[in-house]
mmCIF file of C-alpha atoms and ligand atoms in Angstrom:
data_model
loop_
_atom_site.group_PDB
_atom_site.id
_atom_site.type_symbol
_atom_site.label_atom_id
_atom_site.label_comp_id
_atom_site.label_asym_id
_atom_site.label_seq_id
_atom_site.Cartn_x
_atom_site.Cartn_y
_atom_site.Cartn_z
ATOM 1 C CA UNK A 1 -25.996 139.701 -80.154
ATOM 2 C CA UNK A 2 -23.895 138.228 -83.128
ATOM 3 C CA UNK A 3 -25.404 135.326 -84.823
ATOM 4 C CA UNK A 4 -22.462 132.563 -84.872
ATOM 5 C CA UNK A 5 -22.132 130.121 -87.751
ATOM 6 C CA UNK A 6 -21.428 126.338 -86.966
ATOM 7 C CA UNK A 7 -20.716 123.898 -89.871
ATOM 8 C CA UNK A 8 -20.133 120.431 -89.942
ATOM 9 C CA UNK A 9 -17.370 119.014 -92.651
ATOM 10 C CA UNK A 10 -17.697 115.438 -93.055
ATOM 11 C CA UNK A 11 -14.706 115.027 -95.212
ATOM 12 C CA UNK A 12 -14.644 111.572 -97.088
ATOM 13 C CA UNK A 13 -16.886 109.663 -94.333
ATOM 14 C CA UNK A 14 -19.906 108.067 -94.088
ATOM 15 C CA UNK A 15 -22.177 106.231 -96.793
ATOM 16 C CA UNK A 16 -25.454 107.153 -98.016
ATOM 17 C CA UNK A 17 -27.440 105.213 -95.042
ATOM 18 C CA UNK A 18 -25.141 107.026 -92.744
ATOM 19 C CA UNK A 19 -25.337 110.368 -94.328
ATOM 20 C CA UNK A 20 -29.209 110.217 -94.345
ATOM 21 C CA UNK A 21 -29.333 108.737 -90.765
ATOM 22 C CA UNK A 22 -26.940 111.689 -89.353
ATOM 23 C CA UNK A 23 -29.055 114.382 -91.276
ATOM 24 C CA UNK A 24 -32.209 112.904 -89.860
ATOM 25 C CA UNK A 25 -30.844 112.763 -86.460
ATOM 26 C CA UNK A 26 -29.818 116.280 -86.466
ATOM 27 C CA UNK A 27 -33.436 117.290 -87.790
ATOM 28 C CA UNK A 28 -35.223 115.437 -84.915
ATOM 29 C CA UNK A 29 -33.131 117.301 -82.372
ATOM 30 C CA UNK A 30 -33.726 120.669 -84.106
ATOM 31 C CA UNK A 31 -37.371 119.516 -84.147
ATOM 32 C CA UNK A 32 -37.593 119.522 -80.100
ATOM 33 C CA UNK A 33 -35.475 122.330 -79.905
ATOM 34 C CA UNK A 34 -34.948 125.019 -82.525
ATOM 35 C CA UNK A 35 -31.527 126.905 -82.355
ATOM 36 C CA UNK A 36 -31.995 128.516 -85.531
ATOM 37 C CA UNK A 37 -32.913 131.710 -84.191
ATOM 38 C CA UNK A 38 -29.224 131.812 -82.339
ATOM 39 C CA UNK A 39 -27.261 130.224 -84.680
ATOM 40 C CA UNK A 40 -26.647 129.424 -88.352
ATOM 41 C CA UNK A 41 -26.151 125.775 -89.085
ATOM 42 C CA UNK A 42 -24.727 123.556 -92.333
ATOM 43 C CA UNK A 43 -23.361 120.607 -92.739
ATOM 44 C CA UNK A 44 -20.928 119.540 -95.685
ATOM 45 C CA UNK A 45 -21.283 115.881 -97.193
ATOM 46 C CA UNK A 46 -19.264 114.428 -99.809
ATOM 47 C CA UNK A 47 -20.763 115.178 -103.305
ATOM 48 C CA UNK A 48 -22.365 112.092 -103.921
ATOM 49 C CA UNK A 49 -24.286 112.419 -101.024
ATOM 50 C CA UNK A 50 -25.474 115.967 -101.192
ATOM 51 C CA UNK A 51 -29.025 115.054 -102.972
ATOM 52 C CA UNK A 52 -29.555 112.216 -99.848
ATOM 53 C CA UNK A 53 -28.921 114.924 -97.052
ATOM 54 C CA UNK A 54 -30.758 117.629 -99.068
ATOM 55 C CA UNK A 55 -33.774 115.606 -98.895
ATOM 56 C CA UNK A 56 -33.107 114.818 -95.237
ATOM 57 C CA UNK A 57 -32.628 118.339 -94.399
ATOM 58 C CA UNK A 58 -35.426 119.434 -96.608
ATOM 59 C CA UNK A 59 -36.521 123.016 -96.027
ATOM 60 C CA UNK A 60 -35.433 122.979 -92.382
ATOM 61 C CA UNK A 61 -33.023 125.124 -90.322
ATOM 62 C CA UNK A 62 -29.543 123.352 -91.285
ATOM 63 C CA UNK A 63 -28.329 124.645 -94.696
ATOM 64 C CA UNK A 64 -26.515 122.092 -97.302
ATOM 65 C CA UNK A 65 -22.647 122.701 -97.891
ATOM 66 C CA UNK A 66 -20.175 121.108 -100.131
ATOM 67 C CA UNK A 67 -16.507 120.416 -99.465
ATOM 68 C CA UNK A 68 -14.950 121.720 -102.721
ATOM 69 C CA UNK A 69 -15.795 122.978 -106.284
ATOM 70 C CA UNK A 70 -14.266 123.500 -109.605
ATOM 71 C CA UNK A 71 -13.800 127.232 -110.803
ATOM 72 C CA UNK A 72 -15.053 126.508 -114.673
ATOM 73 C CA UNK A 73 -18.920 126.661 -115.107
ATOM 74 C CA UNK A 74 -18.888 123.652 -117.360
ATOM 75 C CA UNK A 75 -17.346 121.709 -119.950
ATOM 76 C CA UNK A 76 -14.557 119.281 -120.480
ATOM 77 C CA UNK A 77 -13.233 118.796 -117.089
ATOM 78 C CA UNK A 78 -13.360 115.400 -116.058
ATOM 79 C CA UNK A 79 -14.109 114.297 -112.384
ATOM 80 C CA UNK A 80 -15.389 117.993 -111.451
ATOM 81 C CA UNK A 81 -18.359 119.880 -110.122
ATOM 82 C CA UNK A 82 -19.347 123.142 -110.953
ATOM 83 C CA UNK A 83 -20.963 125.836 -108.864
ATOM 84 C CA UNK A 84 -24.070 125.512 -110.877
ATOM 85 C CA UNK A 85 -24.261 121.691 -110.183
ATOM 86 C CA UNK A 86 -23.969 122.683 -106.341
ATOM 87 C CA UNK A 87 -26.628 124.967 -106.646
ATOM 88 C CA UNK A 88 -28.908 122.552 -108.609
ATOM 89 C CA UNK A 89 -28.829 120.299 -105.919
ATOM 90 C CA UNK A 90 -29.443 122.803 -102.927
ATOM 91 C CA UNK A 91 -25.825 123.609 -101.780
ATOM 92 C CA UNK A 92 -26.072 127.176 -100.201
ATOM 93 C CA UNK A 93 -22.203 126.847 -98.838
ATOM 94 C CA UNK A 94 -19.007 125.850 -100.377
ATOM 95 C CA UNK A 95 -15.880 125.393 -98.669
ATOM 96 C CA UNK A 96 -12.795 126.428 -100.236
ATOM 97 C CA UNK A 97 -9.453 126.229 -99.564
ATOM 98 C CA UNK A 98 -9.462 123.529 -96.813
ATOM 99 C CA UNK A 99 -5.970 122.578 -95.401
ATOM 100 C CA UNK A 100 -6.334 119.017 -96.707
ATOM 101 C CA UNK A 101 -6.900 120.481 -100.277
ATOM 102 C CA UNK A 102 -3.917 122.484 -100.071
ATOM 103 C CA UNK A 103 -1.619 120.108 -98.683
ATOM 104 C CA UNK A 104 -2.718 116.781 -99.682
ATOM 105 C CA UNK A 105 -3.990 117.846 -102.985
ATOM 106 C CA UNK A 106 -1.567 120.613 -103.672
ATOM 107 C CA UNK A 107 -4.215 123.188 -104.570
ATOM 108 C CA UNK A 108 -2.504 126.743 -104.572
ATOM 109 C CA UNK A 109 -3.797 129.933 -103.518
ATOM 110 C CA UNK A 110 -4.621 131.052 -107.134
ATOM 111 C CA UNK A 111 -6.876 128.045 -107.636
ATOM 112 C CA UNK A 112 -8.347 128.750 -104.100
ATOM 113 C CA UNK A 113 -8.954 132.503 -105.385
ATOM 114 C CA UNK A 114 -10.605 131.406 -108.662
ATOM 115 C CA UNK A 115 -13.065 128.925 -106.810
ATOM 116 C CA UNK A 116 -13.835 131.307 -104.242
ATOM 117 C CA UNK A 117 -14.885 134.123 -106.631
ATOM 118 C CA UNK A 118 -16.722 131.258 -109.007
ATOM 119 C CA UNK A 119 -18.943 130.414 -106.073
ATOM 120 C CA UNK A 120 -19.610 134.199 -105.173
ATOM 121 C CA UNK A 121 -20.335 134.552 -108.922
ATOM 122 C CA UNK A 122 -22.501 131.672 -108.585
ATOM 123 C CA UNK A 123 -24.708 133.460 -105.717
ATOM 124 C CA UNK A 124 -23.438 130.842 -103.268
ATOM 125 C CA UNK A 125 -21.519 131.273 -100.135
ATOM 126 C CA UNK A 126 -17.952 130.371 -99.571
ATOM 127 C CA UNK A 127 -15.900 129.312 -96.618
ATOM 128 C CA UNK A 128 -12.683 130.176 -97.097
ATOM 129 C CA UNK A 129 -9.954 128.210 -94.877
ATOM 130 C CA UNK A 130 -6.947 129.636 -93.882
ATOM 131 C CA UNK A 131 -4.099 128.564 -91.192
ATOM 132 C CA UNK A 132 -0.712 127.559 -90.588
ATOM 133 C CA UNK A 133 1.148 124.216 -90.592
ATOM 134 C CA UNK A 134 3.123 123.292 -87.327
ATOM 135 C CA UNK A 135 6.194 124.401 -88.567
ATOM 136 C CA UNK A 136 5.225 127.767 -89.581
ATOM 137 C CA UNK A 137 3.961 128.482 -86.069
ATOM 138 C CA UNK A 138 7.012 127.223 -84.742
ATOM 139 C CA UNK A 139 9.025 129.700 -86.809
ATOM 140 C CA UNK A 140 6.847 132.442 -86.014
ATOM 141 C CA UNK A 141 5.021 132.491 -89.330
ATOM 142 C CA UNK A 142 1.443 132.117 -88.331
ATOM 143 C CA UNK A 143 0.546 136.020 -89.110
ATOM 144 C CA UNK A 144 2.462 135.759 -92.408
ATOM 145 C CA UNK A 145 0.419 132.862 -93.651
ATOM 146 C CA UNK A 146 -2.706 134.201 -92.410
ATOM 147 C CA UNK A 147 -2.195 137.556 -94.014
ATOM 148 C CA UNK A 148 -1.194 135.635 -97.333
ATOM 149 C CA UNK A 149 -4.007 133.295 -97.198
ATOM 150 C CA UNK A 150 -6.535 136.178 -96.929
ATOM 151 C CA UNK A 151 -4.834 138.613 -99.286
ATOM 152 C CA UNK A 152 -4.291 136.042 -101.923
ATOM 153 C CA UNK A 153 -7.869 134.040 -101.588
ATOM 154 C CA UNK A 154 -9.823 137.212 -101.518
ATOM 155 C CA UNK A 155 -8.116 138.972 -104.393
ATOM 156 C CA UNK A 156 -10.595 140.651 -106.553
ATOM 157 C CA UNK A 157 -13.461 140.596 -104.247
ATOM 158 C CA UNK A 158 -15.567 143.256 -103.786
ATOM 159 C CA UNK A 159 -16.489 144.516 -100.312
ATOM 160 C CA UNK A 160 -20.364 144.229 -101.009
ATOM 161 C CA UNK A 161 -19.606 140.254 -101.744
ATOM 162 C CA UNK A 162 -17.922 139.729 -98.730
ATOM 163 C CA UNK A 163 -21.386 139.773 -96.947
ATOM 164 C CA UNK A 164 -21.424 136.378 -97.996
ATOM 165 C CA UNK A 165 -18.099 135.259 -97.142
ATOM 166 C CA UNK A 166 -17.251 133.187 -94.085
ATOM 167 C CA UNK A 167 -13.577 132.737 -93.078
ATOM 168 C CA UNK A 168 -12.498 129.662 -91.322
ATOM 169 C CA UNK A 169 -9.358 129.698 -89.236
ATOM 170 C CA UNK A 170 -8.164 126.344 -88.831
ATOM 171 C CA UNK A 171 -4.446 125.912 -87.937
ATOM 172 C CA UNK A 172 -3.277 122.671 -89.556
ATOM 173 C CA UNK A 173 -1.642 121.215 -86.426
ATOM 174 C CA UNK A 174 -5.081 121.282 -84.531
ATOM 175 C CA UNK A 175 -7.140 119.468 -87.378
ATOM 176 C CA UNK A 176 -7.711 115.867 -86.689
ATOM 177 C CA UNK A 177 -4.860 115.563 -84.002
ATOM 178 C CA UNK A 178 -7.066 116.176 -80.830
ATOM 179 C CA UNK A 179 -4.819 119.095 -79.953
ATOM 180 C CA UNK A 180 -7.213 122.288 -80.179
ATOM 181 C CA UNK A 181 -5.825 125.849 -80.090
ATOM 182 C CA UNK A 182 -6.378 127.445 -76.926
ATOM 183 C CA UNK A 183 -9.124 129.919 -76.693
ATOM 184 C CA UNK A 184 -6.229 132.579 -76.671
ATOM 185 C CA UNK A 185 -4.495 131.322 -79.515
ATOM 186 C CA UNK A 186 -7.552 131.380 -81.577
ATOM 187 C CA UNK A 187 -8.781 134.783 -80.255
ATOM 188 C CA UNK A 188 -5.203 136.009 -80.941
ATOM 189 C CA UNK A 189 -5.234 134.567 -84.611
ATOM 190 C CA UNK A 190 -8.835 135.704 -85.342
ATOM 191 C CA UNK A 191 -8.097 139.104 -84.284
ATOM 192 C CA UNK A 192 -4.992 139.603 -86.450
ATOM 193 C CA UNK A 193 -7.334 137.928 -89.385
ATOM 194 C CA UNK A 194 -9.952 140.609 -88.716
ATOM 195 C CA UNK A 195 -7.252 143.333 -88.905
ATOM 196 C CA UNK A 196 -6.096 142.286 -92.231
ATOM 197 C CA UNK A 197 -9.775 142.015 -93.389
ATOM 198 C CA UNK A 198 -9.974 145.674 -92.034
ATOM 199 C CA UNK A 199 -7.240 146.537 -94.348
ATOM 200 C CA UNK A 200 -8.551 144.942 -97.367
ATOM 201 C CA UNK A 201 -12.362 145.733 -96.781
ATOM 202 C CA UNK A 202 -12.654 148.473 -94.163
ATOM 203 C CA UNK A 203 -14.100 148.230 -90.557
ATOM 204 C CA UNK A 204 -17.538 148.116 -90.876
ATOM 205 C CA UNK A 205 -17.380 145.021 -93.316
ATOM 206 C CA UNK A 206 -14.520 143.136 -91.467
ATOM 207 C CA UNK A 207 -16.609 143.373 -88.154
ATOM 208 C CA UNK A 208 -19.408 141.944 -89.998
ATOM 209 C CA UNK A 209 -17.268 138.857 -91.607
ATOM 210 C CA UNK A 210 -17.737 135.963 -89.326
ATOM 211 C CA UNK A 211 -14.398 134.103 -88.490
ATOM 212 C CA UNK A 212 -15.115 130.338 -87.749
ATOM 213 C CA UNK A 213 -12.412 128.113 -85.334
ATOM 214 C CA UNK A 214 -11.610 124.821 -86.861
ATOM 215 C CA UNK A 215 -9.324 122.170 -85.428
ATOM 216 C CA UNK A 216 -10.335 119.601 -82.996
ATOM 217 C CA UNK A 217 -13.518 121.196 -81.644
ATOM 218 C CA UNK A 218 -15.711 119.099 -79.389
ATOM 219 C CA UNK A 219 -18.793 119.502 -77.282
ATOM 220 C CA UNK A 220 -16.430 120.347 -74.273
ATOM 221 C CA UNK A 221 -14.320 123.244 -75.790
ATOM 222 C CA UNK A 222 -16.911 124.590 -78.131
ATOM 223 C CA UNK A 223 -18.207 127.287 -75.983
ATOM 224 C CA UNK A 224 -14.709 128.567 -74.685
ATOM 225 C CA UNK A 225 -13.626 128.992 -78.169
ATOM 226 C CA UNK A 226 -16.669 130.580 -79.273
ATOM 227 C CA UNK A 227 -16.898 132.853 -76.450
ATOM 228 C CA UNK A 228 -13.886 134.859 -77.483
ATOM 229 C CA UNK A 229 -14.909 137.974 -79.266
ATOM 230 C CA UNK A 230 -13.593 137.571 -82.547
ATOM 231 C CA UNK A 231 -14.462 133.627 -82.783
ATOM 232 C CA UNK A 232 -18.200 133.693 -84.835
ATOM 233 C CA UNK A 233 -18.415 130.144 -84.961
ATOM 234 C CA UNK A 234 -16.895 126.241 -85.673
ATOM 235 C CA UNK A 235 -15.910 124.430 -88.494
ATOM 236 C CA UNK A 236 -16.213 120.862 -87.385
ATOM 237 C CA UNK A 237 -14.826 117.980 -88.667
ATOM 238 C CA UNK A 238 -14.534 114.603 -86.727
ATOM 239 C CA UNK A 239 -17.306 115.593 -83.976
ATOM 240 C CA UNK A 240 -19.804 116.253 -86.740
ATOM 241 C CA UNK A 241 -20.012 112.827 -87.849
ATOM 242 C CA UNK A 242 -22.081 111.798 -84.711
ATOM 243 C CA UNK A 243 -25.396 113.261 -84.160
ATOM 244 C CA UNK A 244 -24.654 113.816 -80.336
ATOM 245 C CA UNK A 245 -21.383 115.587 -80.375
ATOM 246 C CA UNK A 246 -22.626 117.918 -83.012
ATOM 247 C CA UNK A 247 -25.510 118.563 -81.286
ATOM 248 C CA UNK A 248 -23.193 119.077 -78.180
ATOM 249 C CA UNK A 249 -21.400 121.771 -80.162
ATOM 250 C CA UNK A 250 -24.414 123.404 -81.530
ATOM 251 C CA UNK A 251 -25.885 123.765 -78.274
ATOM 252 C CA UNK A 252 -22.620 125.358 -76.602
ATOM 253 C CA UNK A 253 -22.501 127.674 -79.723
ATOM 254 C CA UNK A 254 -26.033 128.464 -79.197
ATOM 255 C CA UNK A 255 -25.527 129.490 -75.355
ATOM 256 C CA UNK A 256 -21.841 131.226 -75.969
ATOM 257 C CA UNK A 257 -22.912 132.996 -78.970
HETATM 258 P P1 LIG B 1 -11.286 118.412 -86.943
HETATM 259 O O1 LIG B 1 -11.579 118.944 -88.662
HETATM 260 O O2 LIG B 1 -12.502 118.924 -86.408
HETATM 261 O O3 LIG B 1 -11.737 116.707 -87.153
HETATM 262 O O4 LIG B 1 -10.146 118.785 -86.439
HETATM 263 C C1 LIG B 1 -11.807 120.475 -88.851
HETATM 264 C C2 LIG B 1 -11.877 120.769 -90.417
HETATM 265 O O5 LIG B 1 -10.827 120.043 -90.759
HETATM 266 O O6 LIG B 1 -12.662 121.483 -90.637
#
């Protein structure tokens, strides 16, 4: 049976007390019912709360992730955070290329690729987000966007390094809108993405790469999305901010995986 991977992206939400309470609440649930044999789990708080959440998670089954990183290792880059700093505070995962970074903050495929390669070089695990805008889907360009995000985002990555890469397909029109891709739409996009990964890295590697779905995942729709053969987990925004909602998704994933 495949082991699916569910990560929570807290975005720019919560405060220190709320971050600690959310992490503690999830740990409590897992102490009652350990899902770690069935699924991999991570949460990605804002940078400033990483140490607080790391302390709450301790050595439990939920891994710590960051929402972004800068590609340079150190130096005069005011306001930026390096891979070494993230590793130093206990991060194992780093989201790169989230649609909000691409479309609100103006990140390019080239910058995203540099970040992804820096994460790999630093020994951490990148989660590369890809996905089309509504207009791109309506114009029939979904596959072209997926292909471009994968080919540019994963340029100069060796097949062996792909063991540490997760891809998250997040159609932008489904993020934070309450409008989820149907399981069929998700499966179609994931299957296409896996085909590109196969061209890039070969069939064995492509088969092992986990492709998460993201975009308005909730307890009520998580299972049927994750039951799709090429959907290997979820990247969850809004519903990862409440213990019961995120737990509902983890529980559904554990059963559907
Ligand atoms: P959402 O966000 O679950 O709130 O739609 C998903 C994401 O942006 O990762």
